[in-house]
Amino acid sequence: MIPKYVSELFDLPSDGQESENTVPENEAPATAADPVPEKAAQEAPNPAAPAEKSDAPQASGETSDKAKPYMVLARKYRPLTFKDLVGQEALVQTLTNAIKADRIHHAYVLTGIRGIGKTTTARILAKALNCENGPSTTWDDDDKQCKAIAEGRHVDVLEFDAASHTGVDDVRSLFEGVGYQPVQGRYKIYIIDEVHMLSRQAFNALLKTLEEPPAHVKFIFATTEVNKIPVTVLSRCQRFDLKRISVSDLSGHFTSICEQEGIKIEPAAVSAISRAADGSARDGLSLLDQAIALSGGAEISEKLVS
């Protein structure tokens, strides 16, 4: 028996009185199997129903399928064929004649200042040698071999940066597969950029392969300092000196790009950028990129770039 003052203090049921929360002896407690009240069933979400489409904007981390990342002009308008090369007529004529006559050398050295097309020319030459109907100076836009080379995923066209891999072990590792036949293309082509950065020991390791190269292997070296390449290596290669691109050629090139991009620019501004480029197409396109950003969509004037 619970004293009256205790039941009043704690709001406990007195003897003979049932609590509201007390389950009668003859009534079983509710279980999960009991039916849900009608109102609660209406309010409960239906898991089988399709989710409502949200009108909220996408998070900043999500990108639309149609959105394309920005690409600098130098990459967007990089030449893809011989006819796209600017200001290197002698080089283009010599290489196209050699390909047509099937007089293709086993090793080439492309030298010149920065940004005039050395690496680009090497890739174009690789396309010409490995295109599906080649060797040829022209190819279709949908050529699988050329597309793979342009995208840097061709298994038989290997690009090597000698500026960051200068040692003899790097060269030996690169040339481990020289003796094997190409897997996908006609030739196995090694493009070595900044070749003058190789160590003397690395050049010595390279020399043996250059002396007796397999028929299915071609080498293309690019450098800005040809005087640092040993004479023993140069004497085994065909050398091409890429010249500085003239102001008139650069002006025509930049004007064409502005037209394709829908950019308004004064002819005097184009000439000023071409002179400041000092013969380098890449430097000029970098200046043009800056001028476009500075103009804010307005016409680019000579005053703006001077």
Short mmCIF file of C-alpha atoms in Angstrom, two decimals:
data_model
loop_
_atom_site.label_atom_id
_atom_site.label_comp_id
_atom_site.label_asym_id
_atom_site.label_seq_id
_atom_site.Cartn_x
_atom_site.Cartn_y
_atom_site.Cartn_z
CA MET A 1 0.00 0.00 0.00
CA ILE A 2 1.38 3.41 -1.03
CA PRO A 3 0.92 6.21 1.49
CA LYS A 4 -1.36 9.00 0.29
CA TYR A 5 1.23 11.76 0.69
CA VAL A 6 3.73 9.78 -1.44
CA SER A 7 1.22 9.23 -4.26
CA GLU A 8 0.27 12.92 -4.24
CA LEU A 9 3.93 14.02 -4.25
CA PHE A 10 5.00 11.82 -7.20
CA ASP A 11 1.64 11.68 -8.95
CA LEU A 12 1.45 7.93 -8.48
CA PRO A 13 -1.82 6.00 -8.72
CA SER A 14 -3.32 5.12 -5.43
CA ASP A 15 -4.40 1.60 -4.57
CA GLY A 16 -7.12 0.35 -6.83
CA GLN A 17 -6.48 3.09 -9.42
CA GLU A 18 -4.75 2.22 -12.71
CA SER A 19 -2.18 4.50 -14.29
CA GLU A 20 -2.83 5.79 -17.78
CA ASN A 21 0.41 4.16 -18.88
CA THR A 22 -0.40 0.85 -17.21
CA VAL A 23 -1.29 -1.96 -19.54
CA PRO A 24 -4.26 -3.99 -18.34
CA GLU A 25 -3.53 -7.59 -17.55
CA ASN A 26 -5.94 -8.93 -20.14
CA GLU A 27 -4.62 -6.65 -22.94
CA ALA A 28 -1.38 -7.38 -24.78
CA PRO A 29 1.02 -4.48 -25.51
CA ALA A 30 1.02 -3.08 -29.02
CA THR A 31 3.50 -4.69 -31.39
CA ALA A 32 4.99 -3.82 -34.78
CA ALA A 33 2.43 -6.15 -36.36
CA ASP A 34 -0.50 -4.03 -35.15
CA PRO A 35 -2.13 -1.95 -37.91
CA VAL A 36 -1.00 1.65 -38.26
CA PRO A 37 -3.73 4.24 -37.75
CA GLU A 38 -5.21 5.54 -41.02
CA LYS A 39 -3.94 9.09 -40.56
CA ALA A 40 -0.41 7.96 -39.77
CA ALA A 41 -0.43 5.66 -42.81
CA GLN A 42 -1.36 8.57 -45.05
CA GLU A 43 1.43 10.74 -43.66
CA ALA A 44 4.09 8.02 -43.85
CA PRO A 45 6.29 8.18 -46.99
CA ASN A 46 5.91 5.48 -49.59
CA PRO A 47 9.37 3.97 -50.28
CA ALA A 48 8.22 2.74 -53.70
CA ALA A 49 7.16 6.21 -54.83
CA PRO A 50 9.68 8.04 -57.06
CA ALA A 51 11.62 10.85 -55.45
CA GLU A 52 10.42 14.31 -56.27
CA LYS A 53 12.65 16.23 -58.66
CA SER A 54 14.35 19.08 -56.86
CA ASP A 55 14.45 22.48 -58.46
CA ALA A 56 17.44 23.48 -56.36
CA PRO A 57 20.60 24.37 -58.33
CA GLN A 58 23.48 21.92 -58.48
CA ALA A 59 26.30 22.26 -56.01
CA SER A 60 29.35 24.11 -57.17
CA GLY A 61 31.30 20.85 -57.32
CA GLU A 62 28.90 19.36 -59.86
CA THR A 63 29.41 20.14 -63.55
CA SER A 64 26.99 19.91 -66.41
CA ASP A 65 27.62 17.44 -69.20
CA LYS A 66 27.78 20.36 -71.60
CA ALA A 67 30.28 22.36 -69.53
CA LYS A 68 33.77 22.37 -71.01
CA PRO A 69 36.90 23.34 -69.07
CA TYR A 70 38.71 26.47 -70.18
CA MET A 71 41.70 25.86 -72.40
CA VAL A 72 44.40 28.44 -73.09
CA LEU A 73 44.70 29.56 -76.70
CA ALA A 74 48.14 27.98 -77.17
CA ARG A 75 46.69 24.54 -76.43
CA LYS A 76 43.34 25.06 -78.10
CA TYR A 77 44.90 26.12 -81.41
CA ARG A 78 47.97 23.87 -81.39
CA PRO A 79 48.69 22.74 -84.99
CA LEU A 80 47.52 19.22 -85.76
CA THR A 81 48.84 18.80 -89.32
CA PHE A 82 51.76 20.03 -91.43
CA LYS A 83 49.61 22.67 -93.12
CA ASP A 84 48.71 24.12 -89.71
CA LEU A 85 52.33 24.92 -88.84
CA VAL A 86 53.01 28.66 -88.95
CA GLY A 87 56.18 30.19 -90.36
CA GLN A 88 58.15 26.94 -90.93
CA GLU A 89 57.75 26.48 -94.68
CA ALA A 90 61.23 25.03 -95.31
CA LEU A 91 60.83 22.44 -92.57
CA VAL A 92 57.38 21.41 -93.78
CA GLN A 93 58.51 21.13 -97.40
CA THR A 94 61.55 19.01 -96.53
CA LEU A 95 59.64 16.60 -94.31
CA THR A 96 56.70 16.19 -96.69
CA ASN A 97 59.05 15.50 -99.62
CA ALA A 98 60.97 12.92 -97.57
CA ILE A 99 57.75 11.15 -96.54
CA LYS A 100 56.40 11.09 -100.10
CA ALA A 101 59.71 9.72 -101.40
CA ASP A 102 59.93 7.19 -98.54
CA ARG A 103 63.30 8.63 -97.48
CA ILE A 104 62.59 8.80 -93.76
CA HIS A 105 65.59 9.21 -91.46
CA HIS A 106 65.83 7.17 -88.28
CA ALA A 107 66.56 10.20 -86.06
CA TYR A 108 65.73 13.92 -86.16
CA VAL A 109 66.85 16.89 -84.08
CA LEU A 110 64.49 19.88 -83.94
CA THR A 111 66.12 22.98 -82.50
CA GLY A 112 65.01 26.56 -81.94
CA ILE A 113 63.69 29.00 -79.36
CA ARG A 114 60.76 28.23 -77.08
CA GLY A 115 57.23 28.21 -78.43
CA ILE A 116 57.88 27.86 -82.16
CA GLY A 117 56.58 24.32 -82.61
CA LYS A 118 59.35 21.79 -81.91
CA THR A 119 57.30 19.35 -79.83
CA THR A 120 54.25 20.02 -81.99
CA THR A 121 56.23 19.18 -85.13
CA ALA A 122 57.48 15.98 -83.49
CA ARG A 123 53.91 14.86 -82.81
CA ILE A 124 52.79 15.74 -86.33
CA LEU A 125 55.70 13.74 -87.75
CA ALA A 126 54.70 10.82 -85.53
CA LYS A 127 51.18 11.02 -86.96
CA ALA A 128 52.51 11.07 -90.52
CA LEU A 129 54.58 7.94 -89.90
CA ASN A 130 51.92 5.97 -88.02
CA CYS A 131 48.65 7.06 -89.65
CA GLU A 132 46.48 4.19 -90.91
CA ASN A 133 47.17 4.82 -94.61
CA GLY A 134 50.71 6.10 -94.14
CA PRO A 135 53.35 7.04 -94.11
CA SER A 136 51.50 10.04 -95.50
CA THR A 137 51.50 13.83 -95.22
CA THR A 138 47.70 13.93 -94.87
CA TRP A 139 45.21 11.88 -92.89
CA ASP A 140 41.53 11.83 -91.97
CA ASP A 141 40.25 13.60 -88.86
CA ASP A 142 38.87 10.30 -87.55
CA ASP A 143 42.14 8.39 -88.05
CA LYS A 144 42.40 6.22 -84.92
CA GLN A 145 46.19 6.20 -84.85
CA CYS A 146 46.45 10.00 -85.17
CA LYS A 147 43.76 10.61 -82.57
CA ALA A 148 45.58 8.37 -80.11
CA ILE A 149 48.84 10.26 -80.73
CA ALA A 150 47.15 13.65 -80.32
CA GLU A 151 45.60 12.53 -77.03
CA GLY A 152 48.89 11.12 -75.74
CA ARG A 153 47.66 7.53 -75.40
CA HIS A 154 49.39 5.79 -78.31
CA VAL A 155 51.38 2.85 -76.96
CA ASP A 156 54.07 3.11 -79.65
CA VAL A 157 54.68 6.88 -79.41
CA LEU A 158 56.62 7.53 -76.23
CA GLU A 159 57.30 11.08 -75.03
CA PHE A 160 60.16 11.60 -72.62
CA ASP A 161 61.06 14.78 -70.72
CA ALA A 162 64.82 14.83 -70.45
CA ALA A 163 64.72 17.86 -68.16
CA SER A 164 63.30 15.75 -65.32
CA HIS A 165 64.86 12.39 -66.30
CA THR A 166 68.51 13.14 -66.92
CA GLY A 167 70.25 9.99 -65.70
CA VAL A 168 71.60 6.98 -67.53
CA ASP A 169 69.14 4.68 -65.75
CA ASP A 170 66.24 6.76 -67.09
CA VAL A 171 67.48 6.36 -70.66
CA ARG A 172 68.11 2.63 -70.26
CA SER A 173 64.62 2.18 -68.81
CA LEU A 174 63.11 4.11 -71.72
CA PHE A 175 64.90 2.04 -74.35
CA GLU A 176 64.22 -1.37 -72.81
CA GLY A 177 61.56 -2.08 -75.42
CA VAL A 178 63.48 -0.82 -78.46
CA GLY A 179 64.08 -4.33 -79.76
CA TYR A 180 60.39 -5.27 -79.68
CA GLN A 181 58.08 -4.71 -82.62
CA PRO A 182 55.45 -1.94 -82.31
CA VAL A 183 52.12 -3.06 -80.88
CA GLN A 184 49.69 -0.64 -82.49
CA GLY A 185 51.46 1.48 -85.09
CA ARG A 186 53.88 1.09 -87.95
CA TYR A 187 56.84 2.51 -86.04
CA LYS A 188 57.88 2.79 -82.43
CA ILE A 189 58.64 6.51 -82.04
CA TYR A 190 60.60 8.09 -79.19
CA ILE A 191 60.09 11.84 -78.71
CA ILE A 192 62.66 13.24 -76.28
CA ASP A 193 62.05 16.86 -75.26
CA GLU A 194 64.85 19.09 -73.93
CA VAL A 195 67.32 16.40 -74.93
CA HIS A 196 70.28 18.68 -74.13
CA MET A 197 69.54 18.14 -70.41
CA LEU A 198 70.67 14.51 -70.51
CA SER A 199 73.87 13.67 -68.65
CA ARG A 200 77.02 12.58 -70.48
CA GLN A 201 76.49 9.01 -69.33
CA ALA A 202 72.90 9.12 -70.61
CA PHE A 203 74.09 10.35 -74.01
CA ASN A 204 76.59 7.50 -74.14
CA ALA A 205 73.80 5.01 -73.44
CA LEU A 206 71.73 6.65 -76.18
CA LEU A 207 74.58 6.60 -78.68
CA LYS A 208 74.73 2.82 -79.00
CA THR A 209 71.05 2.65 -79.98
CA LEU A 210 71.47 5.50 -82.48
CA GLU A 211 74.39 3.74 -84.17
CA GLU A 212 72.42 0.58 -84.99
CA PRO A 213 68.71 1.34 -84.64
CA PRO A 214 66.09 -1.29 -85.50
CA ALA A 215 64.14 -0.58 -88.68
CA HIS A 216 60.89 -0.11 -86.76
CA VAL A 217 62.26 2.62 -84.43
CA LYS A 218 62.41 6.40 -85.01
CA PHE A 219 63.83 9.08 -82.73
CA ILE A 220 62.78 12.74 -82.61
CA PHE A 221 64.77 15.04 -80.33
CA ALA A 222 63.73 18.60 -79.43
CA THR A 223 66.05 21.16 -77.86
CA THR A 224 66.54 24.87 -77.29
CA GLU A 225 70.31 24.48 -76.82
CA VAL A 226 71.64 22.31 -79.60
CA ASN A 227 75.23 23.26 -78.74
CA LYS A 228 74.98 21.12 -75.58
CA ILE A 229 74.28 17.95 -77.54
CA PRO A 230 77.45 15.88 -78.22
CA VAL A 231 78.66 15.98 -81.81
CA THR A 232 78.65 12.19 -81.88
CA VAL A 233 74.87 12.27 -81.37
CA LEU A 234 74.21 15.15 -83.78
CA SER A 235 76.17 13.46 -86.56
CA ARG A 236 73.73 10.53 -86.47
CA CYS A 237 70.62 12.71 -86.75
CA GLN A 238 69.01 14.90 -89.36
CA ARG A 239 68.92 18.43 -87.96
CA PHE A 240 66.22 21.06 -88.51
CA ASP A 241 66.60 24.61 -87.21
CA LEU A 242 63.14 26.07 -86.66
CA LYS A 243 63.26 29.82 -87.24
CA ARG A 244 61.58 32.61 -85.33
CA ILE A 245 58.13 33.29 -86.74
CA SER A 246 57.85 36.63 -88.54
CA VAL A 247 55.60 39.44 -87.28
CA SER A 248 53.43 39.19 -90.40
CA ASP A 249 52.91 35.43 -89.97
CA LEU A 250 52.09 35.84 -86.29
CA SER A 251 49.69 38.70 -87.03
CA GLY A 252 47.78 36.60 -89.54
CA HIS A 253 47.67 33.68 -87.11
CA PHE A 254 46.43 35.79 -84.19
CA THR A 255 43.84 37.58 -86.33
CA SER A 256 42.43 34.24 -87.47
CA ILE A 257 42.17 33.03 -83.87
CA CYS A 258 40.40 36.22 -82.76
CA GLU A 259 37.87 35.77 -85.56
CA GLN A 260 37.18 32.19 -84.49
CA GLU A 261 36.85 33.26 -80.86
CA GLY A 262 34.60 36.22 -81.69
CA ILE A 263 37.10 38.69 -80.23
CA LYS A 264 37.22 42.26 -81.53
CA ILE A 265 40.76 43.57 -81.84
CA GLU A 266 42.38 46.48 -83.65
CA PRO A 267 44.94 45.56 -86.33
CA ALA A 268 47.46 47.78 -84.55
CA ALA A 269 46.92 45.78 -81.36
CA VAL A 270 47.56 42.52 -83.23
CA SER A 271 50.81 43.94 -84.61
CA ALA A 272 51.90 45.09 -81.14
CA ILE A 273 51.31 41.62 -79.67
CA SER A 274 53.13 39.98 -82.60
CA ARG A 275 56.18 42.20 -82.09
CA ALA A 276 56.22 41.53 -78.34
CA ALA A 277 56.10 37.78 -78.99
CA ASP A 278 59.63 37.96 -80.41
CA GLY A 279 59.06 35.13 -82.88
CA SER A 280 57.34 32.75 -80.44
CA ALA A 281 53.77 31.74 -81.21
CA ARG A 282 53.20 30.43 -77.70
CA ASP A 283 54.41 33.66 -76.07
CA GLY A 284 52.22 35.69 -78.42
CA LEU A 285 49.13 33.61 -77.64
CA SER A 286 49.81 34.01 -73.93
CA LEU A 287 49.89 37.80 -74.39
CA LEU A 288 46.67 37.61 -76.40
CA ASP A 289 45.03 35.62 -73.59
CA GLN A 290 46.00 38.38 -71.15
CA ALA A 291 44.69 41.10 -73.45
CA ILE A 292 41.33 39.33 -73.81
CA ALA A 293 41.01 39.07 -70.02
CA LEU A 294 42.04 42.72 -69.56
CA SER A 295 39.56 44.01 -72.13
CA GLY A 296 36.61 42.44 -70.33
CA GLY A 297 34.79 41.74 -73.58
CA ALA A 298 35.43 45.13 -75.14
CA GLU A 299 37.47 45.67 -78.30
CA ILE A 300 41.20 45.22 -77.74
CA SER A 301 42.94 48.46 -78.66
CA GLU A 302 46.59 49.22 -79.29
CA LYS A 303 46.60 51.41 -76.18
CA LEU A 304 45.43 48.48 -74.07
CA VAL A 305 48.32 46.20 -75.08
CA SER A 306 51.07 48.82 -75.27
#
